[in-house]
Amino acid sequence: MPTINWLDPQDLSFPPLSQALDEPNGLLAVGGDLSIPRLLSGYRHGVFPWYEDPQPILWWSPDPRAVLYPHKIHISRSLAKRLRTPDYRVSADTAFERVVGHCAELSPKRTGTWITDDMRQAYTQLHRAGWAHSVEVWRDDELVGGLYGVAIGKVFFGESMFSRASDASKIAMVHLAGQLRSWNYHFIDCQVGNAHLYRMGAEDIDREAFSEQLAKYARTEADEPGRWALDWQYEP
């Protein structure tokens, strides 16, 4: 029977990804904390935290891994039409905590969330340190969509998105991809794919290929952390 790796509270390293379980897919380790150094170490290693209270912190590296290369993003005709309208305004890092809060909201169809209070606090600290970022979509003064994630080197690790208006999360993704392409980012880590992401151009790669690309592009010295400002504009 496979065993689960328990993290040493004093050691920020993670076990080799080859030790991740097949079922549940990608479970690698348990425990540790959500400190900035450990989170950065985890992302660079190819793992991310995902758990629900009252579980301990669980660390995952699924195989295959869904990624979206910014230059391959797919924009449907209907989305392109919406992007050409003046109805929406897009910004970055102006409402990070609100974006995370909306991503964590419960509903009759969603009775639990992995964005626990501890996770919200941890990523807010990452944001204040310049590592975590949000993209916001506004209609007038109302926040109607957005996403957030972590940027290390030339890789953006997407965490979650939300939408309160038609295509709002897609608009956020298009602007994220366009901006990252202009900054020469390599890919967006989507963790586990779904129909929504695949329609926008996400694809699966195996864990080995993902790890090799991380080693090359997710280097903390590649870029200094800091607040983002968007200057990319959609052009049909």
XYZ file of C-alpha atoms in Angstrom:
236
model
C 0.000 0.000 0.000
C 1.424 3.446 -0.910
C 2.482 5.698 1.940
C 1.920 9.426 2.335
C 4.869 11.742 2.870
C 4.555 13.966 5.939
C 6.480 17.212 5.648
C 9.041 18.218 8.231
C 7.954 21.582 9.706
C 11.603 22.700 9.696
C 12.351 21.596 6.130
C 10.964 23.490 3.132
C 11.839 20.773 0.619
C 9.327 18.392 -0.953
C 9.622 14.700 -1.865
C 10.416 13.756 -5.477
C 7.370 14.087 -7.721
C 7.799 10.433 -8.682
C 6.400 9.600 -5.240
C 3.031 11.227 -5.969
C 0.116 8.810 -5.780
C -1.801 7.595 -8.808
C -4.999 7.594 -6.759
C -5.939 10.153 -5.718
C -4.084 11.537 -8.712
C -1.066 13.574 -7.668
C -1.265 13.549 -3.885
C 2.368 13.952 -2.824
C 2.593 15.156 0.753
C 0.685 16.192 3.856
C 1.319 18.856 6.473
C 3.800 21.682 6.596
C 2.435 25.217 6.545
C 1.343 27.978 4.181
C 4.249 30.328 4.798
C 5.593 32.358 1.896
C 8.892 30.404 1.706
C 7.096 27.035 1.661
C 4.531 28.118 -0.930
C 7.265 29.445 -3.220
C 9.249 26.249 -2.724
C 6.160 24.197 -3.541
C 5.340 26.050 -6.745
C 8.926 25.884 -7.976
C 8.879 22.152 -7.251
C 5.618 21.656 -9.151
C 3.209 21.161 -6.246
C 0.342 23.218 -4.885
C -1.838 23.065 -1.744
C -5.455 21.946 -2.033
C -7.584 20.797 0.881
C -10.800 21.538 2.726
C -11.306 22.019 6.450
C -10.900 20.049 8.647
C -8.276 18.228 6.541
C -4.565 18.868 7.058
C -2.752 20.707 4.260
C -2.483 18.433 1.215
C 0.090 19.009 -1.540
C -0.569 17.865 -5.110
C 1.225 17.287 -8.408
C -1.314 15.751 -10.806
C -0.291 13.882 -13.931
C -1.049 15.024 -16.570
C -0.841 18.747 -15.859
C -3.012 21.296 -17.662
C -1.140 24.326 -18.993
C -2.014 27.187 -21.295
C 0.702 28.727 -23.434
C -0.169 32.439 -23.771
C 0.357 32.528 -27.538
C -2.046 29.603 -27.987
C -5.071 31.080 -26.236
C -8.251 30.507 -28.225
C -10.726 33.378 -28.538
C -14.115 32.352 -29.903
C -16.091 34.622 -32.188
C -18.576 35.444 -29.452
C -15.794 36.239 -26.992
C -13.982 38.381 -29.572
C -17.204 40.340 -30.086
C -17.529 40.933 -26.356
C -13.884 41.991 -26.094
C -14.556 44.693 -28.680
C -17.351 46.266 -26.653
C -16.643 49.103 -24.181
C -18.764 47.476 -21.478
C -15.859 46.119 -19.455
C -12.708 47.526 -17.885
C -9.795 45.292 -16.874
C -7.195 45.964 -14.172
C -4.606 44.083 -12.143
C -3.747 44.032 -8.444
C -6.365 46.607 -7.484
C -8.791 44.277 -5.662
C -6.868 41.097 -4.867
C -8.661 40.234 -1.630
C -12.065 40.841 -3.202
C -11.226 38.538 -6.101
C -10.142 35.776 -3.732
C -13.275 36.325 -1.669
C -15.536 35.974 -4.700
C -13.670 32.826 -5.785
C -14.359 31.342 -2.330
C -18.090 32.128 -2.226
C -20.469 29.263 -1.507
C -23.745 28.581 -3.264
C -26.483 25.936 -3.266
C -24.447 24.064 -5.896
C -21.147 24.661 -4.120
C -21.374 23.818 -0.436
C -17.643 23.629 0.277
C -14.479 25.390 -0.772
C -10.757 24.721 -0.683
C -10.143 28.476 -0.328
C -10.179 28.315 3.448
C -9.576 31.265 5.742
C -5.976 30.111 6.150
C -5.540 29.930 2.367
C -7.017 33.395 1.911
C -4.653 34.810 4.505
C -1.643 32.995 3.009
C -2.259 34.240 -0.535
C -2.964 37.741 0.695
C 0.476 37.678 2.287
C 1.934 36.405 -1.008
C 0.192 39.278 -2.784
C 1.536 41.870 -0.369
C 5.010 40.421 -0.907
C 4.584 40.843 -4.675
C 4.279 37.171 -5.671
C 0.503 36.714 -6.005
C -1.563 38.741 -8.463
C -5.140 39.286 -9.532
C -6.800 40.357 -12.758
C -10.114 42.150 -12.267
C -12.968 42.720 -14.707
C -15.274 45.656 -14.003
C -18.595 46.753 -15.417
C -18.977 50.363 -14.364
C -17.832 50.177 -10.727
C -18.947 46.590 -10.151
C -16.414 43.777 -9.928
C -17.972 41.128 -12.174
C -15.113 38.733 -12.818
C -11.499 37.962 -12.179
C -8.786 35.473 -11.397
C -5.725 35.177 -9.201
C -2.527 33.190 -9.014
C 1.192 33.249 -8.309
C 3.947 34.465 -10.644
C 7.452 33.033 -10.341
C 10.024 33.742 -12.997
C 8.235 33.310 -16.326
C 5.443 31.036 -15.108
C 2.017 32.054 -13.814
C 0.394 29.495 -11.521
C -3.346 30.022 -11.807
C -5.379 29.355 -8.689
C -9.017 30.263 -9.249
C -11.405 32.496 -11.179
C -14.971 33.712 -10.881
C -17.603 35.293 -13.083
C -20.728 37.298 -12.260
C -21.420 38.389 -15.837
C -21.278 36.682 -19.215
C -17.697 35.847 -20.237
C -16.181 37.924 -17.414
C -13.726 35.225 -16.326
C -12.836 34.578 -19.976
C -12.111 38.280 -20.461
C -9.795 38.126 -17.449
C -8.009 35.099 -18.917
C -7.578 36.722 -22.340
C -6.052 39.825 -20.773
C -3.824 37.720 -18.520
C -2.555 35.688 -21.473
C -2.004 38.779 -23.611
C -0.081 40.542 -20.876
C 2.004 37.480 -20.063
C 2.816 37.009 -23.741
C 4.095 40.585 -23.896
C 6.244 39.862 -20.830
C 7.626 36.663 -22.403
C 6.033 34.291 -19.905
C 6.294 30.634 -20.860
C 2.965 29.205 -19.699
C 0.020 29.458 -17.308
C -0.246 26.474 -14.976
C -3.934 25.498 -14.896
C -3.293 22.545 -12.559
C -6.193 20.266 -13.582
C -7.981 20.909 -16.857
C -11.715 21.297 -17.432
C -13.930 21.944 -20.442
C -13.838 25.715 -19.907
C -10.021 25.815 -19.919
C -9.638 23.400 -22.831
C -11.977 25.532 -24.949
C -9.663 28.475 -24.293
C -6.588 26.562 -25.448
C -5.318 24.706 -22.385
C -3.602 21.392 -23.024
C -2.261 18.506 -20.972
C 1.413 17.703 -20.617
C 2.939 14.916 -18.570
C 4.511 15.529 -15.196
C 8.064 15.031 -16.451
C 7.684 17.659 -19.182
C 6.042 20.023 -16.695
C 8.928 19.605 -14.247
C 11.533 20.182 -16.952
C 9.861 23.413 -18.038
C 9.518 24.589 -14.428
C 13.220 24.064 -13.824
C 13.960 26.308 -16.793
C 11.373 29.052 -16.377
C 10.165 29.192 -12.739
C 13.249 30.806 -11.255
C 12.790 33.482 -8.612
C 15.783 35.454 -9.870
C 14.172 35.855 -13.323
C 11.927 38.686 -12.158
C 11.616 40.758 -9.041
C 8.239 40.479 -7.282
C 6.068 43.556 -7.265
C 2.698 44.996 -8.114
C 1.366 44.477 -11.620
C -0.033 47.093 -13.987
C -1.600 46.014 -17.269
C -0.637 47.730 -20.508
C -1.798 45.071 -23.004
C -4.819 45.897 -25.129
C -6.919 43.499 -27.154
C -6.634 44.015 -30.899
C -8.789 41.889 -33.229
